[in-house]
Short mmCIF file of C-alpha atoms and ligand atoms in Angstrom, two decimals:
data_model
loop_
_atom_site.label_atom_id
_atom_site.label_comp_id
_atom_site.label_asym_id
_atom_site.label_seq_id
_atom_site.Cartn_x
_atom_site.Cartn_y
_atom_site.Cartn_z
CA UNK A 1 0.00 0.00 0.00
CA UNK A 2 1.46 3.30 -0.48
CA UNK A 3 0.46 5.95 1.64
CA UNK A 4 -0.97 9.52 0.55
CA UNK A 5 -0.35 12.90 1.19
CA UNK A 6 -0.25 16.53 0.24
CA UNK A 7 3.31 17.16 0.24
CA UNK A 8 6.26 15.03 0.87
CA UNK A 9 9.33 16.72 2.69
CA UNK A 10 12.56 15.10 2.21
CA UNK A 11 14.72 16.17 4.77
CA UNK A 12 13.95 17.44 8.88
CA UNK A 13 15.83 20.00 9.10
CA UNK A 14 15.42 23.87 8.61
CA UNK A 15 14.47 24.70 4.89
CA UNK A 16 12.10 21.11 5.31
CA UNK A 17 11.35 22.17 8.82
CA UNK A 18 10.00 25.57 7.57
CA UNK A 19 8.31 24.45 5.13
CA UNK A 20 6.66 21.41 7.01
CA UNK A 21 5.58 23.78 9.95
CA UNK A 22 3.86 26.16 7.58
CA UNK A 23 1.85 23.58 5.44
CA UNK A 24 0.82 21.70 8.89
CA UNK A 25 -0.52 24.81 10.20
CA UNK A 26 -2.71 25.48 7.13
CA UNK A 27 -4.25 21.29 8.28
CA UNK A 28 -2.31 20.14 5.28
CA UNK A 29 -1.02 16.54 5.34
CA UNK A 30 2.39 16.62 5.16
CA UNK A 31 4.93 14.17 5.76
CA UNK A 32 8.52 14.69 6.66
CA UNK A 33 11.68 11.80 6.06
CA UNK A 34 15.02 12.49 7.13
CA UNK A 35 17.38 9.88 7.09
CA UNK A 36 18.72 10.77 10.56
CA UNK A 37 17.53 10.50 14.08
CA UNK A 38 17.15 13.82 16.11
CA UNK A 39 19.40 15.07 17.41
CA UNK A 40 22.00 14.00 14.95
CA UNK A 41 24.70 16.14 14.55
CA UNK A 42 25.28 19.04 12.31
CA UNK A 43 28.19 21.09 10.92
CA UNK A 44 27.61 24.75 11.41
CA UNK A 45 28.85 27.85 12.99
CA UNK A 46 25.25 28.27 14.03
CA UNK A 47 25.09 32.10 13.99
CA UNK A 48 22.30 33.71 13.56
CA UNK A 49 21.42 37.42 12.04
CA UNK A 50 18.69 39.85 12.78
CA UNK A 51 17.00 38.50 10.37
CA UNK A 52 16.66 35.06 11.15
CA UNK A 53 15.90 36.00 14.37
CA UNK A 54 12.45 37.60 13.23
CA UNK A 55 11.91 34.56 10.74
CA UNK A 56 12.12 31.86 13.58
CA UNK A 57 9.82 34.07 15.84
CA UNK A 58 7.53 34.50 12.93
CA UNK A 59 7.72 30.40 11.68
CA UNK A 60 7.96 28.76 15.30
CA UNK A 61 7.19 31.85 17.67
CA UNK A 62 10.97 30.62 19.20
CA UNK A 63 13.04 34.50 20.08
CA UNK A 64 16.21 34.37 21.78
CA UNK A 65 15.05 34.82 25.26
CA UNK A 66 13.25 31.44 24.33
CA UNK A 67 15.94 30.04 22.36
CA UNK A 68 18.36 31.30 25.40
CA UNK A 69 16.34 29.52 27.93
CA UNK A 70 16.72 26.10 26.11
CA UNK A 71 20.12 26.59 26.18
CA UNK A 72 20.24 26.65 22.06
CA UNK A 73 21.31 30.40 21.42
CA UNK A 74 24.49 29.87 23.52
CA UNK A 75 26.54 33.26 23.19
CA UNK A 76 25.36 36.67 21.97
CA UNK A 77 27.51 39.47 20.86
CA UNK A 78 27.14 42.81 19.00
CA UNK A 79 30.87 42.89 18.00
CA UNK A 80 32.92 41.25 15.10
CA UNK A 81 36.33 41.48 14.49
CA UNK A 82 37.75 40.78 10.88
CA UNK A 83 42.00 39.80 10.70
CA UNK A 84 44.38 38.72 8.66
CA UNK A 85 47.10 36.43 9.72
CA UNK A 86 48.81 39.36 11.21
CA UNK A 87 46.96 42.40 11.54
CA UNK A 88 43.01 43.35 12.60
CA UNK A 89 41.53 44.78 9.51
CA UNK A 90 38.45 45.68 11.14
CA UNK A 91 36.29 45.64 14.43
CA UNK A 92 33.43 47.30 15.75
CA UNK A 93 30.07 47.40 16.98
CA UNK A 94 26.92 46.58 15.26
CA UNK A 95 23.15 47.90 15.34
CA UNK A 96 22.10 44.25 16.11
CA UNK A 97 23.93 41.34 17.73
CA UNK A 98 25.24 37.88 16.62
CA UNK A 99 23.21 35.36 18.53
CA UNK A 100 25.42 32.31 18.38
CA UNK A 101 23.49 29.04 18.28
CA UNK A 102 24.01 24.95 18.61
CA UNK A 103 22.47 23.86 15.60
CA UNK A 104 22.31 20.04 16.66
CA UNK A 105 19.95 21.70 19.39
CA UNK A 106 18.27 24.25 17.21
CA UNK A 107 17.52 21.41 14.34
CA UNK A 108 15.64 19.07 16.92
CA UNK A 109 13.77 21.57 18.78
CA UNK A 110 12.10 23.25 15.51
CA UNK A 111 11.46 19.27 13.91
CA UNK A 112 9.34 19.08 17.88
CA UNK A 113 7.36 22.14 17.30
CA UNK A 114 6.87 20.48 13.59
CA UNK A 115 5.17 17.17 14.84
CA UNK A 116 3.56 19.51 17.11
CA UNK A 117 2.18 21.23 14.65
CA UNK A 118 0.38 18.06 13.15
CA UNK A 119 3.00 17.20 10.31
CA UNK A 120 3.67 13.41 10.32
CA UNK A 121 7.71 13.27 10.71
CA UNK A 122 9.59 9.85 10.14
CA UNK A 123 13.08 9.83 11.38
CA UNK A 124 15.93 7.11 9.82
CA UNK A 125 14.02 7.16 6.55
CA UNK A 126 16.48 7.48 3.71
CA UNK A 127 15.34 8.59 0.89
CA UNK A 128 17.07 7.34 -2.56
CA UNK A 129 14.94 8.07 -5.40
CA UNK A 130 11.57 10.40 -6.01
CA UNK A 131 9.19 11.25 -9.68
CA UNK A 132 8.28 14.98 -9.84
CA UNK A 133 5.73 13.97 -11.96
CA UNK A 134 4.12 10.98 -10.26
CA UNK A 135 5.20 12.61 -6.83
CA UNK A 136 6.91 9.30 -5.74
CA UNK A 137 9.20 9.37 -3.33
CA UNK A 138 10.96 5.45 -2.41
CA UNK A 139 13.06 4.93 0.84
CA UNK A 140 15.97 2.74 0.84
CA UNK A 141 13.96 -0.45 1.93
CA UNK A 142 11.91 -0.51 -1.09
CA UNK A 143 8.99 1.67 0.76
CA UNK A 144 6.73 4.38 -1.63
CA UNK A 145 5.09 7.18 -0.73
CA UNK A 146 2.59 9.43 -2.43
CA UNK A 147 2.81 13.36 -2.36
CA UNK A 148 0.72 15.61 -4.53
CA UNK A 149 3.89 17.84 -4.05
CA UNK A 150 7.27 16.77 -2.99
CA UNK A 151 9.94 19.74 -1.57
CA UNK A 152 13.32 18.45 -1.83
CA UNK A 153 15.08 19.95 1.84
CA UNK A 154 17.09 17.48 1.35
CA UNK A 155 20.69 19.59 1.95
CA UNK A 156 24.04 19.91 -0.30
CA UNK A 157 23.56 16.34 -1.56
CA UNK A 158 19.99 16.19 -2.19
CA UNK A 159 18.85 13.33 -3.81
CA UNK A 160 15.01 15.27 -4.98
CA UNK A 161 17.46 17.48 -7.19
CA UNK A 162 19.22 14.73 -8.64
CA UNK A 163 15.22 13.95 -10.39
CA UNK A 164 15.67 17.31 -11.70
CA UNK A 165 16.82 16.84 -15.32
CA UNK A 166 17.71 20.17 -16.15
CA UNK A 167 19.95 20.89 -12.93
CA UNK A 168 23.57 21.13 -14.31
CA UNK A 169 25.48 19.49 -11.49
CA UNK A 170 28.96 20.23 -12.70
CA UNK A 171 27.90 23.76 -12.32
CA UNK A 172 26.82 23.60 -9.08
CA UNK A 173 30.11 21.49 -7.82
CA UNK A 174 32.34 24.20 -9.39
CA UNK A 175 30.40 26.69 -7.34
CA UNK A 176 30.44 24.49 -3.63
CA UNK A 177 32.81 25.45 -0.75
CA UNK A 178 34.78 23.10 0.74
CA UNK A 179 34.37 23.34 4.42
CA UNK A 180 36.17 21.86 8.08
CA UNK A 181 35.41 22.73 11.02
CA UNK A 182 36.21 21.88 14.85
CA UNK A 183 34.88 22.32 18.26
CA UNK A 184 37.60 23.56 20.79
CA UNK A 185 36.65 24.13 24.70
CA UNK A 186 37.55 28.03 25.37
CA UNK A 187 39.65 26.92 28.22
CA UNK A 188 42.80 25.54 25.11
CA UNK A 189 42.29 28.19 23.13
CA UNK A 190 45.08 30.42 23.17
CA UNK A 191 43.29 33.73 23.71
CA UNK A 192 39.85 34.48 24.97
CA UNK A 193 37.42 35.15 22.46
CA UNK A 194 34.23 37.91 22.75
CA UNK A 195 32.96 37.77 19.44
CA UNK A 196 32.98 36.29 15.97
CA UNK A 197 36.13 36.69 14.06
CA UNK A 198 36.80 36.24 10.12
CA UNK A 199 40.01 35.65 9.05
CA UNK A 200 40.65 36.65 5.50
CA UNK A 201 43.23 36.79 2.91
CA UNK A 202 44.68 32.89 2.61
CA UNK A 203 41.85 31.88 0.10
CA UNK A 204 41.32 33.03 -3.37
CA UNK A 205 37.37 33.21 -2.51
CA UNK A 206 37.23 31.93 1.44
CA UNK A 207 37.40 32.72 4.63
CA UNK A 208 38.11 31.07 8.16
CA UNK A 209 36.28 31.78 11.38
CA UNK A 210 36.38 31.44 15.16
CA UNK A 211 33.25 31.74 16.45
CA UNK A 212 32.51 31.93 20.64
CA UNK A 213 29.63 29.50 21.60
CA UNK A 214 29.42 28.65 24.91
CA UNK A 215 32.13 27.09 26.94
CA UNK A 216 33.86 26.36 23.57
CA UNK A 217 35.04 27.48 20.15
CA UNK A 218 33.88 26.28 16.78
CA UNK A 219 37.09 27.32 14.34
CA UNK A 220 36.39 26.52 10.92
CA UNK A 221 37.42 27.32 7.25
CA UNK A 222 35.08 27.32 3.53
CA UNK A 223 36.04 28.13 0.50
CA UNK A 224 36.02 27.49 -3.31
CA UNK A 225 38.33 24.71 -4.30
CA UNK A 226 41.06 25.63 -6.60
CA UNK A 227 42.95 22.22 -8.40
CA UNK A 228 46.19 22.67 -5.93
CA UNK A 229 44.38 23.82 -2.97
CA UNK A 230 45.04 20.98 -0.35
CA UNK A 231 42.26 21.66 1.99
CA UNK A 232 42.69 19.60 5.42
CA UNK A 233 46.91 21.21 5.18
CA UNK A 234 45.63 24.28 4.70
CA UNK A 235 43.29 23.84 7.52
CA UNK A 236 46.57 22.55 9.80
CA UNK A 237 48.41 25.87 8.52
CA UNK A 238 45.49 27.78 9.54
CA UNK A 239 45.61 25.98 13.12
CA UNK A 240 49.44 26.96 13.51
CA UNK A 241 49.47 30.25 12.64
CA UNK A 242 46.15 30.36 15.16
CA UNK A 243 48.28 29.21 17.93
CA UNK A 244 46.07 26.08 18.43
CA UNK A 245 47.60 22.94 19.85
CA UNK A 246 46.92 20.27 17.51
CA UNK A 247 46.47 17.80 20.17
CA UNK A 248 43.29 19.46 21.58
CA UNK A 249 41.44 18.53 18.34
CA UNK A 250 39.73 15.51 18.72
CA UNK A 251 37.05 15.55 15.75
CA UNK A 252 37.81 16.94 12.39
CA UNK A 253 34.72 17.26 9.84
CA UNK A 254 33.76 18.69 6.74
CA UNK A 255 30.75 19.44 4.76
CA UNK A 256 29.73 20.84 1.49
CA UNK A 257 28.44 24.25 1.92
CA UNK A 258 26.85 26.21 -1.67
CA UNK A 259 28.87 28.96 -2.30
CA UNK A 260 27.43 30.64 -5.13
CA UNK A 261 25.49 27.95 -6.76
CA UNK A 262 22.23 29.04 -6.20
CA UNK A 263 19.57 28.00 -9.07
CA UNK A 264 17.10 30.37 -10.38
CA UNK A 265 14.82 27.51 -11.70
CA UNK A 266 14.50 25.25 -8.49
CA UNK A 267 10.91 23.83 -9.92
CA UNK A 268 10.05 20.49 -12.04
CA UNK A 269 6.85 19.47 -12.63
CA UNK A 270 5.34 18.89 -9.10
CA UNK A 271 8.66 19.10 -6.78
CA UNK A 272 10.54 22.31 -5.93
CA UNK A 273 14.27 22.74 -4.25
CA UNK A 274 14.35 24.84 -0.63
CA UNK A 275 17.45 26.18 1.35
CA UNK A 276 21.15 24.56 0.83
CA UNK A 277 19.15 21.96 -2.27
CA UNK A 278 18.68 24.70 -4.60
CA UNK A 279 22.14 26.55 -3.15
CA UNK A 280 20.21 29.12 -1.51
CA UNK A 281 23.43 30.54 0.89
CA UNK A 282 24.51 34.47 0.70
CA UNK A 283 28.17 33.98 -1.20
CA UNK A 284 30.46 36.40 0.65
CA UNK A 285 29.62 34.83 4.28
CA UNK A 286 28.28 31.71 3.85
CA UNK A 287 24.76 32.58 5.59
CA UNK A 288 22.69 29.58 4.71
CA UNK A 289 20.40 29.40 7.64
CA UNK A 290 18.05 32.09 6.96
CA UNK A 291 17.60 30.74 3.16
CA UNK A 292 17.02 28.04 4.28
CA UNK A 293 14.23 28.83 6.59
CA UNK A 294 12.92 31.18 4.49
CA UNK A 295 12.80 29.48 0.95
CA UNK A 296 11.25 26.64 3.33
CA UNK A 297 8.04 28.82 4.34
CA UNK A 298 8.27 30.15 0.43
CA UNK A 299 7.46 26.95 -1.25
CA UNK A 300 4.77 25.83 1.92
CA UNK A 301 3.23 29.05 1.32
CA UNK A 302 3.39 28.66 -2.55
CA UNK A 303 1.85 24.94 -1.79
CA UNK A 304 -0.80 25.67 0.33
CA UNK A 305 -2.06 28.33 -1.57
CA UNK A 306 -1.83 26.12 -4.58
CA UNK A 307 -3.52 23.26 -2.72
CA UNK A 308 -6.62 25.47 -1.75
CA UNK A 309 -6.85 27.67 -5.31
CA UNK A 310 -6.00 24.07 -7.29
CA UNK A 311 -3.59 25.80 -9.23
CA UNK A 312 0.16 24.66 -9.47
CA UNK A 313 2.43 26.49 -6.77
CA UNK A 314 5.78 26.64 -8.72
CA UNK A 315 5.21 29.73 -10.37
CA UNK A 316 4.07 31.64 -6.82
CA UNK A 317 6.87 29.71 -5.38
CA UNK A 318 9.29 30.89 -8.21
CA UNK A 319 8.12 34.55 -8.04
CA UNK A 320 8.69 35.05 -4.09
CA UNK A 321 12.00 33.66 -4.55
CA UNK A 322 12.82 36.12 -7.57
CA UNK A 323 11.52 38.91 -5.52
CA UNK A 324 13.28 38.76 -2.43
CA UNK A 325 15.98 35.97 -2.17
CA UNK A 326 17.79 36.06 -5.53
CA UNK A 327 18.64 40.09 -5.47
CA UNK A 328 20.37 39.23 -2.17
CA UNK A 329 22.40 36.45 -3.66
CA UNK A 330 23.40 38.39 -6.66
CA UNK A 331 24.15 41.78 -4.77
CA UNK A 332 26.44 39.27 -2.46
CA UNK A 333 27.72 37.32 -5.17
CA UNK A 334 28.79 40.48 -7.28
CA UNK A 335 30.33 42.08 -3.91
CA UNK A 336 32.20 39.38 -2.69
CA UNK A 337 34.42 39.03 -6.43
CA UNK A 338 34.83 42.46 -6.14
CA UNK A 339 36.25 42.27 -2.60
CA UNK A 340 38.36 38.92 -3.31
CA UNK A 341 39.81 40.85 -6.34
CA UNK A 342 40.68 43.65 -5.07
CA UNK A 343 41.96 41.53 -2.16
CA UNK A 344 44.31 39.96 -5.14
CA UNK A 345 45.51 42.71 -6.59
CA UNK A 346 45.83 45.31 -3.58
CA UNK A 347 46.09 43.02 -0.30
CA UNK A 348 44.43 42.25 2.36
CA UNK A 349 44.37 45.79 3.65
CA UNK A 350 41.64 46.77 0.88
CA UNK A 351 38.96 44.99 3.07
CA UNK A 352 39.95 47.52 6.14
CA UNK A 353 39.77 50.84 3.93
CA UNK A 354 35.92 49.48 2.29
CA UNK A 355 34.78 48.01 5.70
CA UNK A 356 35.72 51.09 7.71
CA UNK A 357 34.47 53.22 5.16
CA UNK A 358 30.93 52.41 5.64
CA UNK A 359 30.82 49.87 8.70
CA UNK A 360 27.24 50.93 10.10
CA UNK A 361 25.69 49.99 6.69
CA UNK A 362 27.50 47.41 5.47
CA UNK A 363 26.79 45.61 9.41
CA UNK A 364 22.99 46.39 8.48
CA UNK A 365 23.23 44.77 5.14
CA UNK A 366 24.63 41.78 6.79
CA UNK A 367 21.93 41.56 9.34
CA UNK A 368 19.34 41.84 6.45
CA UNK A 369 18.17 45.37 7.63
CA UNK A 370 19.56 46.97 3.89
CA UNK A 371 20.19 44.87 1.05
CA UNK A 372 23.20 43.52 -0.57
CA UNK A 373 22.05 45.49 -3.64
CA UNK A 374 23.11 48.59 -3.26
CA UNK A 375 22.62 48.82 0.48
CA UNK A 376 19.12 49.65 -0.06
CA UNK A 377 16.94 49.64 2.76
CA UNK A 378 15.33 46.17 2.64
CA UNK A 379 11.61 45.23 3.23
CA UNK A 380 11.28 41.40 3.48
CA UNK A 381 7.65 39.98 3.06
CA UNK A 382 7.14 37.92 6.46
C1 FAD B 401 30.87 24.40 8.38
C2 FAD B 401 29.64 25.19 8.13
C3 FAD B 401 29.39 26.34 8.88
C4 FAD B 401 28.21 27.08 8.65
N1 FAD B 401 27.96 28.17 9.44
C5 FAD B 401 26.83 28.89 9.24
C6 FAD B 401 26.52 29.98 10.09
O1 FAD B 401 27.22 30.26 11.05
N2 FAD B 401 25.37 30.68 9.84
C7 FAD B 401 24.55 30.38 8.79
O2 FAD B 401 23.54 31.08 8.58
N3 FAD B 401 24.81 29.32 7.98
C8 FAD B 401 25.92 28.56 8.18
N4 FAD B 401 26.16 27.47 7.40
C9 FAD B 401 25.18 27.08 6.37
C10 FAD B 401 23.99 26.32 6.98
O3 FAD B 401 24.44 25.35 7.89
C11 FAD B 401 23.16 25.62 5.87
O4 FAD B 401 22.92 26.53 4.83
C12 FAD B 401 21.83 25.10 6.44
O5 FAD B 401 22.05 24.06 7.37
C13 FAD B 401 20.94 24.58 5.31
O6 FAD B 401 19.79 23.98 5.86
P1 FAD B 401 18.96 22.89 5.02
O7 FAD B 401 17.77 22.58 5.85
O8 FAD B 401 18.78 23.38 3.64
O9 FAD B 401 19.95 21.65 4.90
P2 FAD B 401 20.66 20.76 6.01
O10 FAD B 401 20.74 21.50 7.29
O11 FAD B 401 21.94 20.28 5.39
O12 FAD B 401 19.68 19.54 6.22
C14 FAD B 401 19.42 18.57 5.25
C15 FAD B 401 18.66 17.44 5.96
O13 FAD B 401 18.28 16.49 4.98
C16 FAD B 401 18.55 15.19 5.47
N5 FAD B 401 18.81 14.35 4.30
C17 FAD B 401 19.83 14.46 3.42
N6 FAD B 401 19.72 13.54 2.46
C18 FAD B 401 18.60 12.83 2.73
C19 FAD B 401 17.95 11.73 2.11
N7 FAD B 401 18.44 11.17 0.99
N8 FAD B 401 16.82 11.24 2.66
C20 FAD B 401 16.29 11.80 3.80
N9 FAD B 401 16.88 12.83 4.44
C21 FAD B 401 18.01 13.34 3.91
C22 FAD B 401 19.76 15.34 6.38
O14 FAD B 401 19.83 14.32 7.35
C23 FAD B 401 19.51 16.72 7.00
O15 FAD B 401 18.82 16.64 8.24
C24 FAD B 401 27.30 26.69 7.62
C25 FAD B 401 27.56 25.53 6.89
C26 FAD B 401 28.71 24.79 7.12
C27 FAD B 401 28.95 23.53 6.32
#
């Protein structure tokens, strides 16, 4: 027997977690497979921007006295500091602060409020093939289900874009970050650490970070892959010249993370792509986890409306998306070759003179409060 419903999520966690919650609420059936069990854990530097910060209270109602009180947002901070390997380039204060979360926590507390919400959610299910047009979806032990729509949250890997025929996948690799990143108690680091810092200046189009998050450090590096770039020595290198004693690390990991790959079609026939699926993270900083939520609530909104009018939700879906998220990847995408160019051809010390030439701004633009085009002011639509 294969089992019904309106719209098949593949994948638990925030883009199919955003998505899920939304449809639920409307008393759509939806069901949710992720091939993990909650909490399983999760590669991220987990910070969050004013932005996301109004899109979880607006999806799950979760703000970061909430989020605080679970112990999820684990360090807040309205400072940044950006270096090189041997200067500060820039620091300063922001309008809005960092709130610094653990994702492992953050993932599995927003998948709760989704069965809460009345979505069915099936953990362990591995999904390994699905049929936009049929709306298929088969798990690895020869299981079916039935969705009138499927949304393919499925991450970096996802299989519901591999059933997407027009998706050019070398395309998409060229434009994936490498990542690694580690989790080091405070206590053997070698200097105490109040707020994010980005190093800059040892990749062609990359960046490393040390970010503070509770009683320890998540250090990490992403960035394009060049044919001689040798990615875990360069991560060593980038340990040395931090000071940190390699024998503190105990777990090294890495992870794909879309760096410019974003699609501008993420629809076929009745199954669309959501957050890191369709490459929906800003390219200068790597910010995935507001796409993620927010292309999430896009498509259930685009579904749901299409469900009640019976009219097909890609092109709602597609619109939204073309409207609010793409100008934000472009603007980034066109700023950040500028800055790793000039970066090139001028040093390191061309990020100081732009950054402290408009810091308030360009801190808003980060935080989603102006745009990355132009530094407009920004209206989002939630
Ligand atoms: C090292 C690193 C640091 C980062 N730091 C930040 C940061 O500080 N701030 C920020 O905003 N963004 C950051 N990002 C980006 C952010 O983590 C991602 O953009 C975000 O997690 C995307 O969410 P998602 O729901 O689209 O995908 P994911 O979070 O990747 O979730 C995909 C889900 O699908 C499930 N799944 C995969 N395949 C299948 C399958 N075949 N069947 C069933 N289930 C499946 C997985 O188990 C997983 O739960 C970082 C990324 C990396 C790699």
């Amino acid at each position: 027997m294969t089992e019904n419903f309106d719209t098949i999520v593949c994948g638990g966690s925030l883009a199919g977690s955003a998505a899920a919650v939304t449809l639920a609420r409307q008393g759509r059936s939806v069901l949710v497979l992720d091939k993990a069990e909650f909490p399983r854990t999760k590669l991220c530097g987990g910070l969050l921007t004013w932005k996301t910060v109004r899109l979880l209270d607006h999806l799950f109602g979760e703000t970061p006295e909430t989020l605080r009180e679970q112990g999820i947002v684990k360090y807040v901070s309205d400072q940044y500091s950006i270096r090189s390997f041997t200067s500060t380039l820039a620091e300063g204060t922001l309008s809005y602060p960092f709130h610094l979360t653990d994702r492992v926590e953050l993932d599995n507390r927003l998948l709760h409020l989704v069965r809460q919400a009345g979505a069915h959610v099936r953990e362990g299910e591995e999904v390994v093939r699905c049929d936009p047009e049929s709306g298929e979806v088969h798990l690895k032990d020869g299981r079916i289900f039935r969705g009138r729509y499927i949304i393919g949250a499925d991450g970096a890997h996802s299989t519901v874009r591999a059933s997407f025929p027009e998706v050019n996948l070398r395309a998409m690799r060229r434009f994936t970050a490498a990542t690694i990143e580690v989790k080091i108690a405070a206590a053997d680091y070698p200097e105490p650490v109040d707020r994010p810092i980005l190093y800059i200046g040892f990749l062609d189009a990359g960046y490393g970070w040390v970010f503070p998050n509770g009683d320890h450090l998540l250090v990490g590096i992403c960035g394009l892959r060049r044919r001689d770039t040798h990615f875990a020595k360069l991560f060593r290198t980038y340990l040395d010249v931090l000071g940190v004693d390699p024998a503190v690390i105990t777990h090294q990991r890495g992870h794909p993370l879309p760096y410019g790959s974003f699609l501008h079609d993420p629809v076929h026939a009745n199954a669309m792509l959501v957050g890191d699926a369709g490459g929906y993270v800003e390219p200068l900083f790597g910010e995935g986890i507001f796409y993620a939520l927010c292309t999430g609530m896009y498509a259930g909104q685009a579904v749901a409306q299409g469900l009640k009018n019976g009219t097909a939700p890609g092109p709602e879906y597609l619109r939204r998306l073309h409207r609010t998220i793409l100008p934000e990847l472009n603007g980034s995408n066109t700023l950040r070759w500028f800055l790793f160019r000039a970066m090139k051809l001028f040093g390191s010390g061309a990020i100081s003179r732009f950054v402290n030439l408009g810091a308030g701004p360009l801190g808003d633009m980060v935080h989603g409060k102006r745009s990355y085009h132009w530094l407009k002011k920004k209206d989002w639509d939630f």
